[in-house]
Coordinates of C-alpha atoms in Angstrom, one line a residue:
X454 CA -65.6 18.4 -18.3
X455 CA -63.6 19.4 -21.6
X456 CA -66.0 17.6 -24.6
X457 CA -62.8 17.1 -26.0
X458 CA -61.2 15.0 -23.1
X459 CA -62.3 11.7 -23.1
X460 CA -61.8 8.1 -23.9
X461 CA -61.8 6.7 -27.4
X462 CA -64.4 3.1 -27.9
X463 CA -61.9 0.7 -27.1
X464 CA -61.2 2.7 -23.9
X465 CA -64.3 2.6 -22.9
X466 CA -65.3 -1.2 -24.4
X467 CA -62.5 -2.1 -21.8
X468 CA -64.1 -0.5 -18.7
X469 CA -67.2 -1.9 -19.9
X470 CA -65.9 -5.3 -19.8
X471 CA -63.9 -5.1 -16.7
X472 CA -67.2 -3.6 -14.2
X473 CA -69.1 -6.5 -15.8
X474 CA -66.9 -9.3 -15.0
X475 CA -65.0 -7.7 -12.0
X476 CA -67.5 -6.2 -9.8
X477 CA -69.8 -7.7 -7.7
X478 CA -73.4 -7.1 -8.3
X479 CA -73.9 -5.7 -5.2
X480 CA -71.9 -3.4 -5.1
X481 CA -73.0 -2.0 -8.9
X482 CA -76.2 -1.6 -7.5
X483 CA -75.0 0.6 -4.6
X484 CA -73.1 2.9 -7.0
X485 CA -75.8 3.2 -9.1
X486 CA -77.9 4.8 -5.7
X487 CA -74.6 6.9 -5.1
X488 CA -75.4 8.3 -8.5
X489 CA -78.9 8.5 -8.7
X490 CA -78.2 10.6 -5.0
X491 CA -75.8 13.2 -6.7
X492 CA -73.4 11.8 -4.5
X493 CA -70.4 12.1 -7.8
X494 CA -69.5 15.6 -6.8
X495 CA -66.6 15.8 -10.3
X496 CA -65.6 13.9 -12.9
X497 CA -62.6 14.1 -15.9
X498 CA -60.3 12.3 -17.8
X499 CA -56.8 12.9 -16.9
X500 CA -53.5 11.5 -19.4
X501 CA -55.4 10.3 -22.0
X502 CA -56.3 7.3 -20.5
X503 CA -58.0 7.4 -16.7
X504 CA -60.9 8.6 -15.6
X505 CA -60.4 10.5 -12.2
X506 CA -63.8 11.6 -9.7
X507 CA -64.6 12.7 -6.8
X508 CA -67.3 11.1 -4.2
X509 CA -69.3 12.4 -1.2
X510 CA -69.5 10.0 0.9
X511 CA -69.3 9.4 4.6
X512 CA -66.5 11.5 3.3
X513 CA -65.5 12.8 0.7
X514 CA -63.0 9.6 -1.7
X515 CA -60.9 10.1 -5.0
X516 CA -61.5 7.8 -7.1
X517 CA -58.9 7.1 -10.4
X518 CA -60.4 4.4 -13.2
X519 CA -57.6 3.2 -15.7
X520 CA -58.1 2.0 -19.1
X521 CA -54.4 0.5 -19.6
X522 CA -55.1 -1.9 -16.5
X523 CA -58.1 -1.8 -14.3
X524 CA -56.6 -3.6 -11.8
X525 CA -54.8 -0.2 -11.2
X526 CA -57.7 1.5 -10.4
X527 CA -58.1 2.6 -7.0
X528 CA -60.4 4.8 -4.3
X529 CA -59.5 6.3 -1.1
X530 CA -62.1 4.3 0.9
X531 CA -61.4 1.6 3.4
X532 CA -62.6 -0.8 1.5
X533 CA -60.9 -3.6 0.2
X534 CA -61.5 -3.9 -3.4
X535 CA -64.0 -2.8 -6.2
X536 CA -66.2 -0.3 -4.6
X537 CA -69.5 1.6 -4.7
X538 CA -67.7 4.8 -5.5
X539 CA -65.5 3.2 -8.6
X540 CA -69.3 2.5 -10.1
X541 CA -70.4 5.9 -9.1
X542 CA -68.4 7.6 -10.9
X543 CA -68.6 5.5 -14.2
X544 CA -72.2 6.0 -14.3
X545 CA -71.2 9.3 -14.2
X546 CA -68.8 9.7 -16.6
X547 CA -71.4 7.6 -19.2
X548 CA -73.9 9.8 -19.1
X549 CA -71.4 12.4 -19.1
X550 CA -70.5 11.4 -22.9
X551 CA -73.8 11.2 -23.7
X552 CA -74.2 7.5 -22.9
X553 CA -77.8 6.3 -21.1
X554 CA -76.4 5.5 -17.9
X555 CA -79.6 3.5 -16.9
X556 CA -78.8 1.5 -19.7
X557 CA -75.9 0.6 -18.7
X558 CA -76.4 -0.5 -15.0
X559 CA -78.8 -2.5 -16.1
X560 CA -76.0 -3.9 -19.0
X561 CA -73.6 -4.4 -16.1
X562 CA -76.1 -6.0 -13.1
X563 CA -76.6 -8.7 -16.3
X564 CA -74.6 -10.6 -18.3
X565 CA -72.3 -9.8 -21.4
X566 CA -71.7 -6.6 -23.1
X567 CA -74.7 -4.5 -24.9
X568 CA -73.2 -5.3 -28.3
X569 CA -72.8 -9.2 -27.7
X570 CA -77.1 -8.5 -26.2
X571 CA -78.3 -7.2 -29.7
X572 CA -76.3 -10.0 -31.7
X573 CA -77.9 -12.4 -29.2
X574 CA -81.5 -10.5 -29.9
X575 CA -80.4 -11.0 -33.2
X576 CA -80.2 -14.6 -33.3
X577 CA -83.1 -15.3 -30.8
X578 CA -84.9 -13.8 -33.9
X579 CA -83.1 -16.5 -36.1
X580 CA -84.7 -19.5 -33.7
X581 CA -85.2 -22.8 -35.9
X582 CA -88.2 -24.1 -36.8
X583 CA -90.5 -26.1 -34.3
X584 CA -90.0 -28.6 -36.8
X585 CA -86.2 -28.8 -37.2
X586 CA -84.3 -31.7 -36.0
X587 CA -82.3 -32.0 -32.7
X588 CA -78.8 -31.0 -34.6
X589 CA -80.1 -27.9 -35.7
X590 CA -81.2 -27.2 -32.1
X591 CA -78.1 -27.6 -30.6
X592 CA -76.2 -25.8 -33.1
X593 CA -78.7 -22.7 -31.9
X594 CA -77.9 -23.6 -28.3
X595 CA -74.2 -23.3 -29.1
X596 CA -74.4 -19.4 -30.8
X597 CA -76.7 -18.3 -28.4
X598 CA -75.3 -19.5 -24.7
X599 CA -72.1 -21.4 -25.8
X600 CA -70.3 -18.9 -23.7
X601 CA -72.1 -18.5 -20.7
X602 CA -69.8 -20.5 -18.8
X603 CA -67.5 -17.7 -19.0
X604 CA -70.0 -15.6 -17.2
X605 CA -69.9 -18.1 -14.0
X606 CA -67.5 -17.6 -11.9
X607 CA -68.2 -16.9 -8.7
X608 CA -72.1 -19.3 -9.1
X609 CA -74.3 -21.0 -11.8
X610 CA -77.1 -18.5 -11.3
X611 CA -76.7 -17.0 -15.0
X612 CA -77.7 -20.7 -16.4
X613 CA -80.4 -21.4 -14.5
X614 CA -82.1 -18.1 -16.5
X615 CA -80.5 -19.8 -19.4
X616 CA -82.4 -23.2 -18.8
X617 CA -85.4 -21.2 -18.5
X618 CA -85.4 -19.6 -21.9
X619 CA -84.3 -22.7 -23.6
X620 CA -87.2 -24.5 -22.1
X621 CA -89.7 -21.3 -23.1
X622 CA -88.4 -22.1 -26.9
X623 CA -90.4 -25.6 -27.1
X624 CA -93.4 -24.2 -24.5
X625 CA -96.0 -24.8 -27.2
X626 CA -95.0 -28.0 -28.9
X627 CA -96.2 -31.8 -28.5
X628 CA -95.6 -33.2 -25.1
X629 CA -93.8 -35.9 -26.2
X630 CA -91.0 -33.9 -28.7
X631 CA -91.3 -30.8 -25.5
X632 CA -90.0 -33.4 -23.2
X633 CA -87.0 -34.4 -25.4
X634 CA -86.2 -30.8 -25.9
X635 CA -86.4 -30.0 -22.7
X636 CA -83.8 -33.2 -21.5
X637 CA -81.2 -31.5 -24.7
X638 CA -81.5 -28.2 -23.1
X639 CA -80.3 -30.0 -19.5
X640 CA -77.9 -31.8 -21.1
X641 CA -76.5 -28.8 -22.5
X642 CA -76.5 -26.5 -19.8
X643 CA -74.8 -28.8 -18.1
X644 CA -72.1 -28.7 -20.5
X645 CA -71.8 -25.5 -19.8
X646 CA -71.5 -26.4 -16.3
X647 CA -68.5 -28.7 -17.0
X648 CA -66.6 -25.7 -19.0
X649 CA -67.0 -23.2 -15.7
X650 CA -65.8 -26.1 -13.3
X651 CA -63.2 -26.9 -15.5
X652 CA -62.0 -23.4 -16.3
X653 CA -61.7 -22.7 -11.6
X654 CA -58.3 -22.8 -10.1
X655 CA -56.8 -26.2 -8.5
X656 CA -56.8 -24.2 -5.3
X657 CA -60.7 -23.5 -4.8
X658 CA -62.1 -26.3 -6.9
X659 CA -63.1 -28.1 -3.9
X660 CA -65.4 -25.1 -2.6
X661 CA -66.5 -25.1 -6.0
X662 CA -67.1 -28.4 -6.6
X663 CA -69.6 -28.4 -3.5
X664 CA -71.4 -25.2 -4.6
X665 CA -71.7 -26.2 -8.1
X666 CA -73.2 -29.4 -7.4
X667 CA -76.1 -27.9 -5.1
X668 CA -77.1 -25.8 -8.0
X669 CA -77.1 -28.7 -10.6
X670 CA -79.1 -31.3 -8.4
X671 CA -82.4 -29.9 -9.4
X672 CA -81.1 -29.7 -13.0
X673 CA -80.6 -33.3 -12.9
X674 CA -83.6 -34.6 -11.2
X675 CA -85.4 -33.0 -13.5
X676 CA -83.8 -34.4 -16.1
X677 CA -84.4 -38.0 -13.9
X678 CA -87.7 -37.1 -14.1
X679 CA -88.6 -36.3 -17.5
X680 CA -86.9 -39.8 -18.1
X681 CA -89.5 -41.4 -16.5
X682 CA -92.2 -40.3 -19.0
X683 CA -90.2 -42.2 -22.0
X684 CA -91.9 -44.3 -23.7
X685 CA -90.3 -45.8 -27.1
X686 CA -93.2 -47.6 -28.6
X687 CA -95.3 -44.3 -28.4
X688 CA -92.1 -42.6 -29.8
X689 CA -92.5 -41.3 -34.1
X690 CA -89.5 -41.2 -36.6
X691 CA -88.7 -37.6 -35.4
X692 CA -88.8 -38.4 -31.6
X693 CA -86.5 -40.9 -32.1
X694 CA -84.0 -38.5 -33.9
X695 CA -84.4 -36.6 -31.0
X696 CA -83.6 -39.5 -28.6
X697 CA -80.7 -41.1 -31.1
X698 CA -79.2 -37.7 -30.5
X699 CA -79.4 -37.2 -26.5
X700 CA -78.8 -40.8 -26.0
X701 CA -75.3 -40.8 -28.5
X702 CA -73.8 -37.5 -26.7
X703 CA -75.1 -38.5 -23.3
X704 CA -72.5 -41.5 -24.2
X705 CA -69.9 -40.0 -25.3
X706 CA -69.9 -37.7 -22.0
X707 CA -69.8 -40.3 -20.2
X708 CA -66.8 -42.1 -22.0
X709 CA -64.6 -39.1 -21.5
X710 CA -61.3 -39.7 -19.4
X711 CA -61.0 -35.9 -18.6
X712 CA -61.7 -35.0 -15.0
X713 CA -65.9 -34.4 -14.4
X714 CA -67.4 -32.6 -11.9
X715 CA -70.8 -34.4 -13.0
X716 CA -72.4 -38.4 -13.5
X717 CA -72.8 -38.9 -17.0
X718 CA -72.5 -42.3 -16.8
X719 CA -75.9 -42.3 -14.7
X720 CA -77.5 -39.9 -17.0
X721 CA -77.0 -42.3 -19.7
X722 CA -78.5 -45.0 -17.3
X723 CA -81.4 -43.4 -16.2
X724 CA -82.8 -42.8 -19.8
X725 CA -81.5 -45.9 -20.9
X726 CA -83.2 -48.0 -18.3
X727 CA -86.6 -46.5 -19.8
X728 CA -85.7 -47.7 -23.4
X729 CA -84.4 -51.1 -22.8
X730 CA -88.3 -52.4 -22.1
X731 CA -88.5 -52.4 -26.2
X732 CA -86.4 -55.4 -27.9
X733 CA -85.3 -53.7 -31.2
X734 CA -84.2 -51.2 -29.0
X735 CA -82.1 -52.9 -26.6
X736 CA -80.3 -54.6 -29.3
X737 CA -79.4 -52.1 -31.5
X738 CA -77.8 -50.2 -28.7
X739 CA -75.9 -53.9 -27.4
X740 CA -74.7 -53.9 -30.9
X741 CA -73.6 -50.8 -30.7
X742 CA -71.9 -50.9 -27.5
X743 CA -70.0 -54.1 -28.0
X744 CA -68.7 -52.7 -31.5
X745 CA -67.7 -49.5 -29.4
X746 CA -66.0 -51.9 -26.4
X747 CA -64.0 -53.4 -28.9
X748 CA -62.9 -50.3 -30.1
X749 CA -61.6 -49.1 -26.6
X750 CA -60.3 -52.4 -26.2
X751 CA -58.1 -52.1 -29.2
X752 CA -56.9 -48.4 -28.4
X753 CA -55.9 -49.4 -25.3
X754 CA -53.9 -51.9 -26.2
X755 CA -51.7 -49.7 -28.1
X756 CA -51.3 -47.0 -25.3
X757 CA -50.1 -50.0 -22.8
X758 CA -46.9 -50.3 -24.4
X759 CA -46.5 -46.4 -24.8
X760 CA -45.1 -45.0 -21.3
X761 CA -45.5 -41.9 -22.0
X762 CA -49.0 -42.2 -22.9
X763 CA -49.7 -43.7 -19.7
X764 CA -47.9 -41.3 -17.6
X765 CA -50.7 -38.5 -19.3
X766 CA -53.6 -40.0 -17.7
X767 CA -54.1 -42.5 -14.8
X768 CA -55.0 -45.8 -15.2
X769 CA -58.1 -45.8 -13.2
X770 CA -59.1 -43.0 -15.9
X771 CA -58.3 -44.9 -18.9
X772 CA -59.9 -47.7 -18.1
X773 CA -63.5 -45.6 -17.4
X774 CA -64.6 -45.9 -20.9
X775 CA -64.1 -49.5 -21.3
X776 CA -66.0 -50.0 -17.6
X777 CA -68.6 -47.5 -18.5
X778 CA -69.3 -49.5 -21.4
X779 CA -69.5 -52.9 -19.7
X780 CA -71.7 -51.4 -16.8
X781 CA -73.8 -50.5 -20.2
X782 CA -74.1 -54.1 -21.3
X783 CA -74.7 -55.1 -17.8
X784 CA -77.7 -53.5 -17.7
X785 CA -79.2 -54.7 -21.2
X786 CA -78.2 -58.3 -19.7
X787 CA -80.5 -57.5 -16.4
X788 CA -83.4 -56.9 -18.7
X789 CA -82.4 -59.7 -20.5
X790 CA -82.8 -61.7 -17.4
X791 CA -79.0 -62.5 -17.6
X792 CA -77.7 -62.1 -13.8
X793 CA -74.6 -64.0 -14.2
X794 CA -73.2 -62.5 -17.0
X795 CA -74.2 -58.8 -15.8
X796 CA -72.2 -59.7 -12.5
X797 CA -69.5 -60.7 -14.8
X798 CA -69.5 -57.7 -16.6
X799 CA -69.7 -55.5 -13.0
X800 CA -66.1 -57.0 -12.0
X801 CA -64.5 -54.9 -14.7
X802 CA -66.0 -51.8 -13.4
X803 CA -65.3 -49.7 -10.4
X804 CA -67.3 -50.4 -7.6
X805 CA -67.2 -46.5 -5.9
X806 CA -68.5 -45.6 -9.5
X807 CA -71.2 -48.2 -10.3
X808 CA -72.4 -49.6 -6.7
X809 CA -75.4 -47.0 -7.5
X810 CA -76.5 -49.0 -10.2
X811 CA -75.2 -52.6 -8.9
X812 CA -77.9 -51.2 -5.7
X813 CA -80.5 -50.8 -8.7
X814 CA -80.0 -54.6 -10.1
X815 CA -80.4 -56.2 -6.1
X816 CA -83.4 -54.1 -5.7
X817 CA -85.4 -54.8 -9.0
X818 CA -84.7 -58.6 -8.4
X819 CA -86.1 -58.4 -4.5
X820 CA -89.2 -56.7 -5.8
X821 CA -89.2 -59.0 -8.2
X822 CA -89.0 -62.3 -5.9
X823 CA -86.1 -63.7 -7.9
X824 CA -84.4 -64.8 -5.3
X825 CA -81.6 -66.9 -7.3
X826 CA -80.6 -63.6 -9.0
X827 CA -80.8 -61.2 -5.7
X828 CA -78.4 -63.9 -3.7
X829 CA -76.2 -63.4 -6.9
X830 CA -76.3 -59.7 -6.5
X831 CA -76.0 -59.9 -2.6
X832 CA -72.8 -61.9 -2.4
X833 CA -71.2 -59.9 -4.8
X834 CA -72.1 -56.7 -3.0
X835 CA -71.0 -58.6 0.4
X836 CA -67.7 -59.6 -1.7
X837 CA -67.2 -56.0 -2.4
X838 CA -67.6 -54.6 0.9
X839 CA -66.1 -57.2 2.8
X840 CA -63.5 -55.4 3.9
X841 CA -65.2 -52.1 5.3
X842 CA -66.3 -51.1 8.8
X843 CA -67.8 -47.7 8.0
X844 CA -71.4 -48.1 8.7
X845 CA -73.0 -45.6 6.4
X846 CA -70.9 -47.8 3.4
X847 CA -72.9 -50.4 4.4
X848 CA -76.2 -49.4 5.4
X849 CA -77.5 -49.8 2.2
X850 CA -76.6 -53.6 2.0
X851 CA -77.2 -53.9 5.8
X852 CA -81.2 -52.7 4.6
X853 CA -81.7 -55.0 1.9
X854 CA -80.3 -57.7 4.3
X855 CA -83.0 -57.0 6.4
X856 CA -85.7 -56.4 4.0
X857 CA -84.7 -60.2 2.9
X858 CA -85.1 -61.7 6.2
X859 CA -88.9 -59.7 6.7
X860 CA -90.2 -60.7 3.6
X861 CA -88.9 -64.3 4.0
X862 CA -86.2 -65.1 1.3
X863 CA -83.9 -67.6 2.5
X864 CA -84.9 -68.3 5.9
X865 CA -84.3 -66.3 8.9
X866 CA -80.7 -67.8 9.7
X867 CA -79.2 -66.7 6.2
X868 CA -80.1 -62.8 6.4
X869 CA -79.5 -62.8 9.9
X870 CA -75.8 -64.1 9.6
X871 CA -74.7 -61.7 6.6
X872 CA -75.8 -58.8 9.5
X873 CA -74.0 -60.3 12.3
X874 CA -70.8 -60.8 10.0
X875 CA -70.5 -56.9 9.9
X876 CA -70.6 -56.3 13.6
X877 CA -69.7 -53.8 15.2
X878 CA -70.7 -51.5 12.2
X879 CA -73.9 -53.4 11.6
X880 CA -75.0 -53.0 14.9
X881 CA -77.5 -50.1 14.9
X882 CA -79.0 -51.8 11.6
X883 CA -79.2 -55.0 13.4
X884 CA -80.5 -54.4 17.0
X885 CA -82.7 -52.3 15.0
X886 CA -83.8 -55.2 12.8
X887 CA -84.4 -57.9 15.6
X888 CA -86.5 -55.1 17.3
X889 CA -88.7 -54.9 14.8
X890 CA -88.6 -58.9 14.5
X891 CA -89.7 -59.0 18.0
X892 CA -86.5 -60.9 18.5
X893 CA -85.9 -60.1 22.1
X894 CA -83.3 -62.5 23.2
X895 CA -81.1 -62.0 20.7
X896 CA -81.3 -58.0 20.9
X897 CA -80.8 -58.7 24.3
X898 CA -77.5 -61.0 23.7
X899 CA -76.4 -58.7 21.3
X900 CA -76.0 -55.9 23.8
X901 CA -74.2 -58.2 26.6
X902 CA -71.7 -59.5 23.5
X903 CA -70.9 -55.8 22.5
X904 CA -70.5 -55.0 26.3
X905 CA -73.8 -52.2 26.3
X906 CA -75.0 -51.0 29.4
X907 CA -78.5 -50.3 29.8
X908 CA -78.3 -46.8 30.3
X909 CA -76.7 -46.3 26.6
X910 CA -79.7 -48.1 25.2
X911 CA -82.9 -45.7 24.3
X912 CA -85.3 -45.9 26.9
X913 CA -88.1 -46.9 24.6
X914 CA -86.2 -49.7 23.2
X915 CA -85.7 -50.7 27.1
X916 CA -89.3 -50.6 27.6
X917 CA -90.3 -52.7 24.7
X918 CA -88.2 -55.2 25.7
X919 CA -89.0 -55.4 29.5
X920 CA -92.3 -55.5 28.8
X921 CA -92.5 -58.2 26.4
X922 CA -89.4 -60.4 27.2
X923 CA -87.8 -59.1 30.8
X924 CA -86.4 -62.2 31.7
X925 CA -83.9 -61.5 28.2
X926 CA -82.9 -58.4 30.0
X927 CA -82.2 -59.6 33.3
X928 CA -78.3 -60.8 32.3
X929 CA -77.6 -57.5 30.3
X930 CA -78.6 -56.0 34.4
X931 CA -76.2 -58.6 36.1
X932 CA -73.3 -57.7 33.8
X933 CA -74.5 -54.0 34.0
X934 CA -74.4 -54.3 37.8
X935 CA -70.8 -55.9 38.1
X936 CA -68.8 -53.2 36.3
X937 CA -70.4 -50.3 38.4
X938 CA -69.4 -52.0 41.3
X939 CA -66.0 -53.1 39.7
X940 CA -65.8 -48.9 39.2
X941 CA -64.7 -49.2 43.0
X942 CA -66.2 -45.5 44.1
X943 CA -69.4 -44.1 45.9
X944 CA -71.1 -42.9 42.2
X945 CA -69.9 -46.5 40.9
X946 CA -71.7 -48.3 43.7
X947 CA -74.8 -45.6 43.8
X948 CA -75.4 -46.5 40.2
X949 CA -75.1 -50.6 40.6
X950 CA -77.7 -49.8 43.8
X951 CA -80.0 -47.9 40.9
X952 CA -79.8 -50.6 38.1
X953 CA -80.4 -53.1 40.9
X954 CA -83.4 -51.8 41.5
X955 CA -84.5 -51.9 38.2
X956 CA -83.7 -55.6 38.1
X957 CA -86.1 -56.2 40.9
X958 CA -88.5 -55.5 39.2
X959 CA -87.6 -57.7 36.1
X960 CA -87.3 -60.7 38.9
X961 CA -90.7 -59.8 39.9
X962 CA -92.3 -59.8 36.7
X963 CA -90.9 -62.9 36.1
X964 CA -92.6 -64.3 39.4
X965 CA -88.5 -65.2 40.4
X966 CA -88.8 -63.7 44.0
X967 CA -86.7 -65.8 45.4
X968 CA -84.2 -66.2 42.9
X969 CA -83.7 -62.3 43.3
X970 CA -83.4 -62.7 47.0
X971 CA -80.6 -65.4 46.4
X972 CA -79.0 -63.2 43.5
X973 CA -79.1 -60.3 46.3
X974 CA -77.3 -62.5 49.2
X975 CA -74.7 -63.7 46.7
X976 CA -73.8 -59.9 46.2
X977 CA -73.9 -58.4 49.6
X978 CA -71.0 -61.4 50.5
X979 CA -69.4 -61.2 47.4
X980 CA -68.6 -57.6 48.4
X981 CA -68.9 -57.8 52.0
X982 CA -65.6 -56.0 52.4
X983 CA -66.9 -52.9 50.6
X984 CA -68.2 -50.9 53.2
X985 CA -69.3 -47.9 51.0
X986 CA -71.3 -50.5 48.7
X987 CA -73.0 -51.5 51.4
X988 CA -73.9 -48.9 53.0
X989 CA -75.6 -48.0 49.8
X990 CA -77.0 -51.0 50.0
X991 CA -79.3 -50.4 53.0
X992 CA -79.9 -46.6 51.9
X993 CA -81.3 -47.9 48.5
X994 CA -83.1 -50.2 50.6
X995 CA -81.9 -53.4 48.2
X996 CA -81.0 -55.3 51.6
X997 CA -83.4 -54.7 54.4

């Protein structure tokens, strides 16, 4: 290739760029064995401003790069997009120029461009102190991976290395202050997080949305987890800098009307639950919250009146500040051992976004024993849910209902009627419940008052029950006996003959011999006209 032929720096900055944030990484990688192979049989730059090879492949492909718009370039392979060959032959063309082509595979199969890697060397080498505050930190955080979120467009891979470095940068310090480093470096990466979901199209953010959130859970229970070591009397002046800071942005996330992808709001409520054991604490930050409620109050009351304003954001969304903040004060009142008014404060919240933590209050209180304040929580939960019939909605309450009624708050009648009043989508939780009670007849009535036959029930459960209460099942047979028959054909009346059967044995545990011979005589005339029923009859050997 002519020396004098090829593409000035902002040419080849350009190409640069585009194989980073273009190509898969996969498909680098296989270019860069094409190369290593000698599979790049030419390569030149043609018009000033394209780079044109030629590859040896399962055949032999033209390839032609452009510098005025890459997604011009093209190959003669079948395959549908970026390929190995393109990479091939810009590997080739680099170390063509005099470029170390090694270098820059490995540039490409990373992230960013080799001069923004030795300004970022640069800066790693300009790390604060172990002693600076949390401001200085995240001012560092910023200048080193503010941008990463541009680098995550397809996944959130490139921040989990990112997580990993930031952590390595407090690896040595105090437990305490390393823990509070470590929950600003979540926090921020999941900023970062927020910027790459917010910057996907409308189209795919779904797929997105699912996919991003399976790489963030173990972000966040860590996060959870380092919550949990928290403790603000063993806390010094600096370490409660530290907190001040994570605790005010953590709230001002969660204030934000802009469309999330992520729970703020329980972030906040996590570490916040830690910190509200210690008085001073708790009310400095009520002070602070009701001086900020007030605020929202006030700011809302001037956008009411604008239309235009209103039309912006939805209402739901405008409101999430002022509801965030009242879920906030809700939980200070818990601690404070103020049920009523945290219930209060709960109405003016929405219950999709805060049942986690309304789930929280009810559970404290039964562990607890308070039983005034967990029939508070539990009507207002049953208030709330009053009108829904989808079973994994109310499994949750359906549980504490019956971890009520076993420990004994309330009597056995009170628990047992909020489960019954959710039928038919409480019914797994409740036939499961009087199970466990050893509440026989009632399991047994529930099944004849739903219309279950025996064969639908799990067999264990069947034996359980004819074991220790077989006279309970002996109706659910009778009713079980009279639709088969009712099915008016040979498999209806083979299958009343089989359950039948099964119900003699029930009598006979009983000691109710003659009672099934009566039952069995009622049956035959009953249905005397069925010929086919009674023919099965003798050949099941029921009548003899």
């Amino acid at each position: 290739m002519d020396r004098l032929i090829r593409l000035d720096q902002q040419q080849m900055a350009y190409l640069e760029e585009q194989f980073g944030s273009q190509m898969p990484r996969h498909i680098l990688s296989n270019g860069w064995d094409y190369y290593c192979n000698r599979r790049v049989m030419t390569t030149e730059v043609i018009e000033g401003n394209s780079i044109y090879g030629a590859v040896n492949g399962s055949s032999v492909y033209a390839v032609v790069l452009h510098t005025d718009e890459f997604g011009y370039s093209k190959c003669t392979c079948e395959y549908a997009g970026y390929c190995k060959h393109m990479a091939a032959v810009f590997y080739q063309y680099c170390a063509l120029i005099g470029l170390d082509s090694e270098e820059m595979y490995r540039h490409l199969v990373s992230e960013g461009t080799i001069e923004q890697k030795r300004m970022k060397r640069e800066l790693a080498a300009k790390r604060p102190p172990d002693e600076a505050g949390p401001d200085v930190w995240r001012e560092w955080f910023f200048k080193m991976y503010g941008e990463m979120w541009k680098h995550c467009k397809q996944s959130l891979h490139p921040l989990q290395a990112v997580l990993s470095e930031m952590k390595s940068t407090a690896k040595h310090w105090e437990r305490i202050r390393q823990r509070l480093h470590w929950m600003h470096a979540i926090e921020f990466v999941l900023e970062q997080v927020e910027l790459a979901y917010e910057a996907t199209d409308s189209y795919s953010r779904y797929y997105y949305e699912l996919s991003f959130n399976r790489t963030v859970d173990p972000w966040i229970h860590n996060f959870y987890e380092l919550t949990q070591g928290m403790y603000p009397s063993a806390l010094g002046e600096e370490e409660e800098r530290w907190l001040e800071s994570l605790t005010s942005t953590l709230r001002q996330r969660a204030m934000s009307v802009t469309s999330s992808l992520l729970r703020w709001d329980l972030l906040y409520h996590a570490l916040t639950e830690k910190l509200a054991v210690d008085m001073a604490w708790r009310q400095g930050e009520r002070k602070l919250l009701q001086a900020v409620l007030a605020e929202v109050e006030h700011n809302e009351g001037e956008i009411t009146g604008q239309q235009s304003a209103s039309q912006d954001i939805p209402q739901a969304k405008r409101l999430r500040p002022a509801a965030f903040v009242q879920a906030a004060l809700a939980c200070l009142d818990m601690v404070d051992g103020d049920d009523a008014e945290a219930a209060r404060r709960m109405q003016e919240t929405e219950f999709e976004r805060t049942s986690e933590l309304v789930y929280k209050f009810v559970n404290r209180r039964l562990e607890e024993r308070l039983w005034e304040g967990f029939r508070l929580w539990m009507d207002y939960l049953h208030e709330k849910l009053a009108g829904s019939r989808n079973s994994g909605v109310l499994r949750p309450y359906l549980t504490l209902c019956r971890q009520a009624d076993v420990i004994g708050g309330g009597g056995q009648a009170e628990w047992n009627d909020r489960l019954i009043a959710f039928l038919p989508a409480s019914y797994h939780e409740l036939a499961a419940h009087w199970l466990h009670t050893a509440q026989y007849e009632e399991w047994a009535d529930l099944q004849l008052y739903l219309g279950i036959r025996p064969d639908e029930l799990d067999a264990g459960d069947l034996r359980l029950v004819s074991k220790s209460a077989p006279a309970s099942l002996i109706p659910l047979y009778h009713q079980a006996v009279d639709e088969a028959i009712l099915a008016r054909n040979r498999q209806g009346y083979r299958t009343a003959v089989r359950l039948m059967k099964k119900l003699e044995k029930l009598y006979t545990e009983e000691g109710q011999t003659g009672k099934w011979n009566r039952y069995v005589s009622r049956i035959a005339d009953k249905y005397q006209r069925l010929r086919a029923f009674q023919e099965e009859l003798w050949k099941g050997k029921v009548m003899s």
